[in-house]
Coordinates of N, CA and C in Angstrom, one line a residue:
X1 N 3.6 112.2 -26.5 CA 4.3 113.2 -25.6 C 3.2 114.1 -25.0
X2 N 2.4 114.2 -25.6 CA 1.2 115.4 -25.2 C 0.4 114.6 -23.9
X3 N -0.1 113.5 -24.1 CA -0.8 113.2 -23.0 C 0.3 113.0 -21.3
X4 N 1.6 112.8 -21.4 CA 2.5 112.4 -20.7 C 1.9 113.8 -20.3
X5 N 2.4 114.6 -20.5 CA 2.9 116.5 -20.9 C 1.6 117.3 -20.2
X6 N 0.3 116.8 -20.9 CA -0.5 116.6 -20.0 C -1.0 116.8 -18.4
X7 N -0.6 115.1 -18.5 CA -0.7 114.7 -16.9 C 0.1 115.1 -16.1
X8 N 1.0 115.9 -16.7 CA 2.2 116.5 -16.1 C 1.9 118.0 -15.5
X9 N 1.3 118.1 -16.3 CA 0.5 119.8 -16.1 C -0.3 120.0 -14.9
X10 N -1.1 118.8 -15.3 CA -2.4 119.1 -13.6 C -1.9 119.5 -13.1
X11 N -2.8 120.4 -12.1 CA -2.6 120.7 -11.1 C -2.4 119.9 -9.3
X12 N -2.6 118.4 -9.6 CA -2.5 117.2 -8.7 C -1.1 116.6 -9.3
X13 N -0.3 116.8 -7.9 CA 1.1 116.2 -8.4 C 0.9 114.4 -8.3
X14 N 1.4 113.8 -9.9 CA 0.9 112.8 -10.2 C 2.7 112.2 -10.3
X15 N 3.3 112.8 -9.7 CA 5.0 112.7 -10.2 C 4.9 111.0 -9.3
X16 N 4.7 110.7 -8.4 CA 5.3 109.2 -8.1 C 4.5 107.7 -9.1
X17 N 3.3 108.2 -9.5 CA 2.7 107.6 -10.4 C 3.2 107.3 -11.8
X18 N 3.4 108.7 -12.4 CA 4.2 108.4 -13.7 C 6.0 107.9 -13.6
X19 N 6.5 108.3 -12.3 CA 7.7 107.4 -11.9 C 7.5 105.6 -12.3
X20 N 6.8 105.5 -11.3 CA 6.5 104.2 -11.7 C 5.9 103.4 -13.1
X21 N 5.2 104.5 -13.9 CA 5.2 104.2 -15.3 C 6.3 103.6 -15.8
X22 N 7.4 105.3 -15.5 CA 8.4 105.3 -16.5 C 9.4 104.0 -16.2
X23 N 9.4 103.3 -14.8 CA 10.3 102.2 -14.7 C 10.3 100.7 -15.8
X24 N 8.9 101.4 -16.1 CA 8.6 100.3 -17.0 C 8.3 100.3 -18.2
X25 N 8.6 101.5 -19.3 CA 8.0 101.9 -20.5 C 9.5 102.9 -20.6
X26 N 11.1 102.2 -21.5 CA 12.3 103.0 -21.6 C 11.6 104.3 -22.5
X27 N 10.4 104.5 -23.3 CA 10.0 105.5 -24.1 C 9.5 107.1 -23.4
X28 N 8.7 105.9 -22.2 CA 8.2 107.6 -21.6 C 10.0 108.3 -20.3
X29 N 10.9 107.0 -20.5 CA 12.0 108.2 -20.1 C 12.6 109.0 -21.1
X30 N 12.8 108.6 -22.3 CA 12.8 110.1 -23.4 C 11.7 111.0 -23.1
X31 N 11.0 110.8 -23.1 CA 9.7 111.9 -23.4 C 10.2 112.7 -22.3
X32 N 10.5 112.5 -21.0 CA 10.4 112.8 -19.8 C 11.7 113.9 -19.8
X33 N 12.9 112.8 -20.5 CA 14.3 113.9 -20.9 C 13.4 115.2 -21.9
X34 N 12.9 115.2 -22.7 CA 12.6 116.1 -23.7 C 11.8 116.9 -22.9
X35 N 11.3 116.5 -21.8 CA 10.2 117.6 -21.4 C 10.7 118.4 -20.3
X36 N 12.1 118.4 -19.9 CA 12.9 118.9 -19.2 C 12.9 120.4 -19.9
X37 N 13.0 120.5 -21.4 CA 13.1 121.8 -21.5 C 11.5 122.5 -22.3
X38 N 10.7 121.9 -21.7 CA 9.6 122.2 -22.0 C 9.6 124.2 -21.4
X39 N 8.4 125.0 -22.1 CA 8.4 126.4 -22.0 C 7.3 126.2 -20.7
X40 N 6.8 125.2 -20.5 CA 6.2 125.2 -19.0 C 6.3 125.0 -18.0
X41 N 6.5 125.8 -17.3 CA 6.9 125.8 -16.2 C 7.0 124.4 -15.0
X42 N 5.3 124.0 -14.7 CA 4.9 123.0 -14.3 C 5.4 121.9 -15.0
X43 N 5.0 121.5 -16.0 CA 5.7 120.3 -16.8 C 7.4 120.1 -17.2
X44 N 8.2 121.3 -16.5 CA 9.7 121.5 -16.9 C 9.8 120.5 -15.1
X45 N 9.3 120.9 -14.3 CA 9.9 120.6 -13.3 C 9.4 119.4 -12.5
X46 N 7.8 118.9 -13.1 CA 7.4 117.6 -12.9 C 8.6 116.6 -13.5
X47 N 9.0 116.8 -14.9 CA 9.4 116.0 -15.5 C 10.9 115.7 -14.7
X48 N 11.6 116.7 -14.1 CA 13.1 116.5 -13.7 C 12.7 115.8 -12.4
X49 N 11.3 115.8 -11.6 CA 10.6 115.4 -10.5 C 10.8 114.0 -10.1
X50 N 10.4 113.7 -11.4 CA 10.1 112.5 -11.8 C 11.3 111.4 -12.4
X51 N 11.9 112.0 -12.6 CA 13.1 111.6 -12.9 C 14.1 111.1 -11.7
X52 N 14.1 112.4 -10.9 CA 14.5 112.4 -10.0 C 14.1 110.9 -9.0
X53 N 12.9 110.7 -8.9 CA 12.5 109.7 -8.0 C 13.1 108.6 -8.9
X54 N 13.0 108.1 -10.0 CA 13.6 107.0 -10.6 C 14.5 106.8 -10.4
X55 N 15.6 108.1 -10.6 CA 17.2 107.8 -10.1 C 17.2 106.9 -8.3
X56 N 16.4 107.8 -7.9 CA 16.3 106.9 -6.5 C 15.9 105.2 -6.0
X57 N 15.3 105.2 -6.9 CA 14.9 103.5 -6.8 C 14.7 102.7 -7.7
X58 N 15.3 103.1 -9.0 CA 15.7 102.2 -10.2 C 17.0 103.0 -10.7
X59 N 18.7 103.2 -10.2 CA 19.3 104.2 -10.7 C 19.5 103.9 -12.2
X60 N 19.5 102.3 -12.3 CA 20.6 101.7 -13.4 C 19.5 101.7 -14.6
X61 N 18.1 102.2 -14.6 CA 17.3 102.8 -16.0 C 17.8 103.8 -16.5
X62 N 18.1 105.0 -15.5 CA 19.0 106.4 -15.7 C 20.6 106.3 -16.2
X63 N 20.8 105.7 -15.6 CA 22.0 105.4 -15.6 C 23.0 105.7 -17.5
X64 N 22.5 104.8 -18.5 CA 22.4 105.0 -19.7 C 22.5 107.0 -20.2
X65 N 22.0 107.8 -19.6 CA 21.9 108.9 -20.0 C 22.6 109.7 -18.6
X66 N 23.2 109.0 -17.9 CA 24.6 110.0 -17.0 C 25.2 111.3 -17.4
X67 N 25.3 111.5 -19.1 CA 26.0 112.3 -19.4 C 25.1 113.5 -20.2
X68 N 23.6 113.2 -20.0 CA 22.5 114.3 -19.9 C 22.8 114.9 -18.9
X69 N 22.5 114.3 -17.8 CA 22.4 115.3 -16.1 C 23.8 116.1 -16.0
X70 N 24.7 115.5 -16.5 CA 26.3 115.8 -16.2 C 26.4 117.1 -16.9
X71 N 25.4 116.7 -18.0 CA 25.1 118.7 -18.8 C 24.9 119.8 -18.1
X72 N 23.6 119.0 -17.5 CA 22.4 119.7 -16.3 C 22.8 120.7 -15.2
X73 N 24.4 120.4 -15.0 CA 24.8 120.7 -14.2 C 25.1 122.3 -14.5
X74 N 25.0 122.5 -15.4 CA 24.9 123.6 -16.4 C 23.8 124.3 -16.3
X75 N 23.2 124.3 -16.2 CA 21.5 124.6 -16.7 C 21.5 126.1 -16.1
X76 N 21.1 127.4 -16.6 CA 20.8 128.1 -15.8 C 19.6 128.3 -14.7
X77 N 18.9 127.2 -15.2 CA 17.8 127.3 -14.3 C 18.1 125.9 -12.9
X78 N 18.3 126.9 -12.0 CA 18.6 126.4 -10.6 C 17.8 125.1 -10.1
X79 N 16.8 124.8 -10.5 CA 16.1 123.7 -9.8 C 16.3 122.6 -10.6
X80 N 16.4 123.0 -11.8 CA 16.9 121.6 -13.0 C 18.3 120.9 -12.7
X81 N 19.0 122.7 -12.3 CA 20.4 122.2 -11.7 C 20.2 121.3 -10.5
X82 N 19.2 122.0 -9.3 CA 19.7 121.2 -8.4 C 19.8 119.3 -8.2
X83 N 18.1 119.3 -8.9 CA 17.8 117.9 -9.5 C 18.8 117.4 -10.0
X84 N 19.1 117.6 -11.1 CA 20.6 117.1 -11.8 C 21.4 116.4 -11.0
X85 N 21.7 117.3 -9.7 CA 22.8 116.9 -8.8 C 22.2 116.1 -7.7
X86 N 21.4 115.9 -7.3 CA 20.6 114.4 -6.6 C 20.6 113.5 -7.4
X87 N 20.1 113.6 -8.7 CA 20.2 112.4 -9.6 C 21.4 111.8 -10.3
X88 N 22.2 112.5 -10.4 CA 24.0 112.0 -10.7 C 24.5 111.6 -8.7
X89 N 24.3 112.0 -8.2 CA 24.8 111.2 -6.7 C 23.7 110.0 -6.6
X90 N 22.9 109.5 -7.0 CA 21.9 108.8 -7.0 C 22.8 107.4 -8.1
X91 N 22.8 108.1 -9.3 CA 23.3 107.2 -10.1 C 24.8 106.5 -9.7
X92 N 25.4 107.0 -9.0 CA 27.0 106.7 -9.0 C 26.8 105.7 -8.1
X93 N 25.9 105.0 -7.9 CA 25.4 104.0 -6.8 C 25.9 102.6 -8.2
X94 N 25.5 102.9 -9.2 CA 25.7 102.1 -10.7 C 26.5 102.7 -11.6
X95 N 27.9 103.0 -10.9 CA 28.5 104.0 -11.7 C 30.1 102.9 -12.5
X96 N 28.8 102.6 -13.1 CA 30.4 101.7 -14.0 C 31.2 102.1 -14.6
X97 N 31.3 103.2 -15.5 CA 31.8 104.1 -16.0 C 33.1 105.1 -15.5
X98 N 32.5 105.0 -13.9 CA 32.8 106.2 -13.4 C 33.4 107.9 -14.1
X99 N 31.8 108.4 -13.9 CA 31.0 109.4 -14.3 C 31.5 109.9 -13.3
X100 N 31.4 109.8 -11.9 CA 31.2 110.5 -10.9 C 32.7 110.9 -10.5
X101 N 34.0 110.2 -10.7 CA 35.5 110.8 -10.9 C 35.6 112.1 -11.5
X102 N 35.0 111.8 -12.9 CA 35.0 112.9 -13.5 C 34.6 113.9 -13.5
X103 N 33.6 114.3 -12.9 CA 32.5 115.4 -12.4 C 32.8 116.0 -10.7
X104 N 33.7 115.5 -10.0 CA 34.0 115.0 -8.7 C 34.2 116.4 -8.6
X105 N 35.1 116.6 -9.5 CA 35.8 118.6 -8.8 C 34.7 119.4 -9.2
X106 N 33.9 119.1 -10.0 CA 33.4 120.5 -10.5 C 31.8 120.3 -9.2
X107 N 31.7 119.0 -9.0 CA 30.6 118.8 -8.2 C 30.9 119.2 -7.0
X108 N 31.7 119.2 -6.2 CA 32.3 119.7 -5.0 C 32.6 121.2 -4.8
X109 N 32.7 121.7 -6.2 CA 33.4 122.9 -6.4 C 32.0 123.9 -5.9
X110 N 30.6 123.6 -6.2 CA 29.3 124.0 -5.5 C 29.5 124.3 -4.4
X111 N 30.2 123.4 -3.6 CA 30.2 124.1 -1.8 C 30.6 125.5 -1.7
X112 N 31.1 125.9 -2.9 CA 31.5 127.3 -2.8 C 30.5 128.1 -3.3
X113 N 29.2 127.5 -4.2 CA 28.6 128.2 -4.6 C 27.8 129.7 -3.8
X114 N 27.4 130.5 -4.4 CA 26.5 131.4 -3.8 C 25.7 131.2 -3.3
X115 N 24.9 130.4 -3.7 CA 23.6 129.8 -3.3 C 23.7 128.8 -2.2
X116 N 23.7 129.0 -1.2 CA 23.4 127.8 -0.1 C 22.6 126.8 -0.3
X117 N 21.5 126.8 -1.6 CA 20.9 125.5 -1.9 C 21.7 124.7 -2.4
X118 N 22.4 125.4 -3.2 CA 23.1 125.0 -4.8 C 24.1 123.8 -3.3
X119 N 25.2 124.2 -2.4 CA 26.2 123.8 -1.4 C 25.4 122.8 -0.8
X120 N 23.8 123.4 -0.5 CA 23.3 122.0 0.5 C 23.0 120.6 0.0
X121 N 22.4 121.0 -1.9 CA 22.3 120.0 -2.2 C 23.3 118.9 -2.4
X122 N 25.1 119.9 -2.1 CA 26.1 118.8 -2.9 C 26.5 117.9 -1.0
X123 N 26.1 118.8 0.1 CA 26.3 118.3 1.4 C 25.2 116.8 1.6
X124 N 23.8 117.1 1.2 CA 22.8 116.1 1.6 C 23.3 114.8 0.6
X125 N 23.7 114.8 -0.3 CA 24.2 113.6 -1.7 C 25.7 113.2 -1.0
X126 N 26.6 113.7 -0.3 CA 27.7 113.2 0.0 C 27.4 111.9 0.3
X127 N 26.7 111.8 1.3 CA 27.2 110.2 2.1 C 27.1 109.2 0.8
X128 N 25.5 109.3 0.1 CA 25.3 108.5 -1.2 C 26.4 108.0 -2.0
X129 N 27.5 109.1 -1.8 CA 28.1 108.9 -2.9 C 29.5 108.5 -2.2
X130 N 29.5 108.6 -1.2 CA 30.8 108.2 -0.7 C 30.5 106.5 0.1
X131 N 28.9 106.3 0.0 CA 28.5 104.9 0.6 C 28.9 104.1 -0.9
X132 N 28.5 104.7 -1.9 CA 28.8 104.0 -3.1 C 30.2 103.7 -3.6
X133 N 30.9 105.2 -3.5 CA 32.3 105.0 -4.1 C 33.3 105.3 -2.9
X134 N 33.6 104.6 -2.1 CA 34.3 104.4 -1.3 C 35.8 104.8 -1.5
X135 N 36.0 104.8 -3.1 CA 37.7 105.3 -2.8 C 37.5 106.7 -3.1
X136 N 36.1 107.6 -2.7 CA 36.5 109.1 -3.0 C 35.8 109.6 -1.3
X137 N 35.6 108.5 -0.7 CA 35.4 108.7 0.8 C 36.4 110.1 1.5
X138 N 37.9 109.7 1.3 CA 38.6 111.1 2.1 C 38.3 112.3 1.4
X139 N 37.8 112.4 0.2 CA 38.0 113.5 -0.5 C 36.7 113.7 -0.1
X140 N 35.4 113.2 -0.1 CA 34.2 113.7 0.5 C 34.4 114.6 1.8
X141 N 35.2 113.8 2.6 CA 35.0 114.0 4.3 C 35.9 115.3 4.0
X142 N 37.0 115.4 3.1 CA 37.9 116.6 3.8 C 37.0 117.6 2.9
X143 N 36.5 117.9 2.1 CA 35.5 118.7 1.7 C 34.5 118.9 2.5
X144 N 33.9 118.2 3.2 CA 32.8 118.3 4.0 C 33.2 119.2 5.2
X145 N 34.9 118.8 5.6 CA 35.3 119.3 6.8 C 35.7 120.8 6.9
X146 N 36.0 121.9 5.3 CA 36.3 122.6 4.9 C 35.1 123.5 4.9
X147 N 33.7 123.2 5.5 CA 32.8 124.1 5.1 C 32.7 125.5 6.6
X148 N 33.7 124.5 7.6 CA 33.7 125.6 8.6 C 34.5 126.8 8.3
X149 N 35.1 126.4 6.6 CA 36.2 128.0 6.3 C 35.8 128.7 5.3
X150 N 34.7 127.6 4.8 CA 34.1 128.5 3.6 C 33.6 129.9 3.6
X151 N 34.1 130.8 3.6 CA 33.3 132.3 3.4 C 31.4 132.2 3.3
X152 N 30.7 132.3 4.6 CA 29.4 132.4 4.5 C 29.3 132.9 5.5
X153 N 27.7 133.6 5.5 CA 27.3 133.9 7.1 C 27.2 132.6 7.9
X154 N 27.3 133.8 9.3 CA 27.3 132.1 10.3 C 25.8 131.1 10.0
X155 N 24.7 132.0 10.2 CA 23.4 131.1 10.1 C 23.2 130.3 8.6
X156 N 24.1 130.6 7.6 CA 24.3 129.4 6.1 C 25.4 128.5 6.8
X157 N 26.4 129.4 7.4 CA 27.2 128.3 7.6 C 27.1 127.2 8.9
X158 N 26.1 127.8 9.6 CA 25.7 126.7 10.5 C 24.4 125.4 9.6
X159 N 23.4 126.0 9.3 CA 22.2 125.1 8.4 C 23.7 124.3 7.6
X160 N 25.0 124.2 6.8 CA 24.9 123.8 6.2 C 26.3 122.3 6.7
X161 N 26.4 123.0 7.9 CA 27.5 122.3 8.8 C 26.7 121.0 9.9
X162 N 25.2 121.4 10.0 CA 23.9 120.5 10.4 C 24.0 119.3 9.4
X163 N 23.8 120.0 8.0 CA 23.7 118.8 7.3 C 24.9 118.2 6.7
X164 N 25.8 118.2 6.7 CA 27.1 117.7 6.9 C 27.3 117.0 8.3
X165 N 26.9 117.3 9.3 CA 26.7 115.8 10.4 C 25.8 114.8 10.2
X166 N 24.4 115.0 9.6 CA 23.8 114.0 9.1 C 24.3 113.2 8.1
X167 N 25.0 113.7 7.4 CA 25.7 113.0 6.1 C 26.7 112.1 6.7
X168 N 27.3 112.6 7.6 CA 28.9 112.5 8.4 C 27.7 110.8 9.2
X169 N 26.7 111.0 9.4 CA 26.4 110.4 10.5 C 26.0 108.8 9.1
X170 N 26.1 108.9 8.3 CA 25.2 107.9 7.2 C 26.4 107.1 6.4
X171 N 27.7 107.3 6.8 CA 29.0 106.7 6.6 C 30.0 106.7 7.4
X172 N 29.9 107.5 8.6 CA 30.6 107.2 9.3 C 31.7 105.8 10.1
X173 N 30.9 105.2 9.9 CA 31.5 104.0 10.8 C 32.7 103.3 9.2
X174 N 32.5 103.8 8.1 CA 33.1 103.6 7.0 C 34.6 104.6 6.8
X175 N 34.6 105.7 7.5 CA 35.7 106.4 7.6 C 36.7 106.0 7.9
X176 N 38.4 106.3 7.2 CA 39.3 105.6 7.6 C 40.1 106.6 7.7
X177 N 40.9 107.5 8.9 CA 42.0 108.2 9.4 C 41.4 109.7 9.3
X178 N 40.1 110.1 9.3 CA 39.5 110.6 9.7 C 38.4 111.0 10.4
X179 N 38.7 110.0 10.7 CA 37.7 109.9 12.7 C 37.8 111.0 13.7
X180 N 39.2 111.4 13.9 CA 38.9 112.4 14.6 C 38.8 113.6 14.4
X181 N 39.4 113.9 12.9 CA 38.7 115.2 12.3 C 37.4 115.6 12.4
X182 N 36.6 114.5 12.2 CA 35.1 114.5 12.3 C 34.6 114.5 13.5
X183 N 35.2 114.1 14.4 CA 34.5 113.9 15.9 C 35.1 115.6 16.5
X184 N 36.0 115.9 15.9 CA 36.4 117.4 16.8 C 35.1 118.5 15.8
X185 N 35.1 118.6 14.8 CA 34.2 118.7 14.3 C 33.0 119.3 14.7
X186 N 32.4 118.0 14.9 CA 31.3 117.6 15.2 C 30.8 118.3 16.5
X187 N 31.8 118.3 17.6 CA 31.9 118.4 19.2 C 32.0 120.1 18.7
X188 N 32.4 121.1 17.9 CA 32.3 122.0 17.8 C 31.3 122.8 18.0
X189 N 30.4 122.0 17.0 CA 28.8 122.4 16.9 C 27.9 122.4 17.8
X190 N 28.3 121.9 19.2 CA 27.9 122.1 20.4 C 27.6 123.4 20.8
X191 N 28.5 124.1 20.2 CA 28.6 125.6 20.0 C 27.7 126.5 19.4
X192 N 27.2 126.6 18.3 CA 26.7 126.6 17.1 C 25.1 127.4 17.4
X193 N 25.3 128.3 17.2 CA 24.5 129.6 17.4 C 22.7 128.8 16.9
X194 N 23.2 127.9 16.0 CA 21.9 127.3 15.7 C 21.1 126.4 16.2
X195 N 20.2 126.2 17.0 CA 19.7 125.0 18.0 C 19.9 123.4 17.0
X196 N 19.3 123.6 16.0 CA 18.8 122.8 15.1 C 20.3 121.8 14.5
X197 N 21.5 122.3 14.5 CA 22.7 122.3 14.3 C 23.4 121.5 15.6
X198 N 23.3 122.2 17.0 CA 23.9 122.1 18.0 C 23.0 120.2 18.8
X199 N 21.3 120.3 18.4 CA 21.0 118.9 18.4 C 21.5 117.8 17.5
X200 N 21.6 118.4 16.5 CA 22.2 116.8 15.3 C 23.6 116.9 15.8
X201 N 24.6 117.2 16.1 CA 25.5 117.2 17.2 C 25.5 116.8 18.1
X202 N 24.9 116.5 19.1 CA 24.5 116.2 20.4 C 24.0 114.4 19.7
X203 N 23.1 115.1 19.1 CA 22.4 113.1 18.4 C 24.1 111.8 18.0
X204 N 24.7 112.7 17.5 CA 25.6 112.4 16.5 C 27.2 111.8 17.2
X205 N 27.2 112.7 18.5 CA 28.2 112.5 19.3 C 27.7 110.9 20.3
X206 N 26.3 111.1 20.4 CA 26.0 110.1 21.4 C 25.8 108.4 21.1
X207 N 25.4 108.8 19.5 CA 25.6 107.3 18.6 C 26.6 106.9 18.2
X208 N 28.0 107.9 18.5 CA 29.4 107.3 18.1 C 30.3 107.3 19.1
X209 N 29.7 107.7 20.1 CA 30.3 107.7 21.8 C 31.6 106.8 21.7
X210 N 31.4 105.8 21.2 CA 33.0 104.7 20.9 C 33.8 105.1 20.4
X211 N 33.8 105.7 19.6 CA 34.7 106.8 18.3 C 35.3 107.8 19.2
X212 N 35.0 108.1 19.9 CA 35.5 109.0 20.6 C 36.3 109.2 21.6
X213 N 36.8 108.0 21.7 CA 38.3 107.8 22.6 C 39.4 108.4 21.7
X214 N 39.1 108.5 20.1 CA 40.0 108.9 19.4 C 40.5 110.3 19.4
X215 N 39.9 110.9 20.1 CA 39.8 112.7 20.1 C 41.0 113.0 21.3

């Protein structure tokens, strides 16, 4: 554990390197779980780093320990949390179990959080998880659709209504009896005090131009 712990320390981020270790050695992904609560700072958050990239391109090594991250979700320390929640929408890609039912309300229930990271990270993971589990598709979209009422300032509530059309844009053509929720939506944002918002809008309307007889 010490040399992992280690190389974890440098000051050269070595996180996609020991990713690829850990795809292949099931030992250094314990060590990696254990060093999650490491007292170091650097090495607490390489380790969830790193993990994090495996969930992305090997989900079903992680997968096995679903109900770690599902902890994580807990954690008071916000970056472990946020990790956690990339890496559980990551996994539900291999979600045999279905883990991700069960976690569904409390995961969504974030959009309300304080923290606009804490809401963005559950907005950028939607499509993932509604590409994967298709029968929680409406429940994704009407959640996603509910952020224009969420209590925020306009400029959180625009950044986080941007990334909710990109998401919107990554399953869309998978949507069923919510097409035009989303396209009125969407055409809103045209509006949208925020440039950065009012373009992925503009992008987003013009790639589904077809969809749009539905409005």
């Amino acid at each position: 554990m010490e040399d992992i712990a280690d190389e974890l320390n440098q000051k050269e981020d070595h996180s996609k390197d020991i990713a690829e270790k850990a795809v292949n050695n099931p030992q250094l992904i314990s060590i990696l779980l254990n060093l999650i609560f490491s007292d170091v700072a650097r090495i607490k958050f390489r380790s969830i780093k790193v993990l994090n990239i495996v969930s992305g391109e090997n989900p079903e090594i992680l997968y096995p320990h679903a109900d770690f991250f599902i902890e994580l979700l807990d954690n008071g320390n916000k970056v472990i949390m946020w990790n956690a929640m990339d890496i559980l929408a990551n996994l539900s890609a291999v979600d045999s179990q279905e883990k991700m039912g069960d976690i569904f309300e409390k995961f969504y229930g974030f959009l309300s959080d304080e923290s606009m990271i804490t809401a963005g990270h559950v907005v950028d993971n939607s499509w993932k998880i509604a590409r994967a589990k298709p029968e929680f598709q409406k429940k994704i979209t009407d959640n996603l659709l509910k952020l224009e009422n969420i209590p925020r300032d306009q400029e959180c509530r625009s950044i986080l209504l941007g990334k909710a059309i990109l998401s919107f844009d990554k399953y869309f053509d998978e949507i069923q009896d919510k097409e035009e929720e989303v396209i009125s939506m969407v055409k809103r944002q045209l509006d949208s005090p925020r440039n950065a918002t009012k373009v992925k809008a503009e992008r987003f309307l013009k790639k589904f131009a077809h969809a749009q007889n539905v409005v």
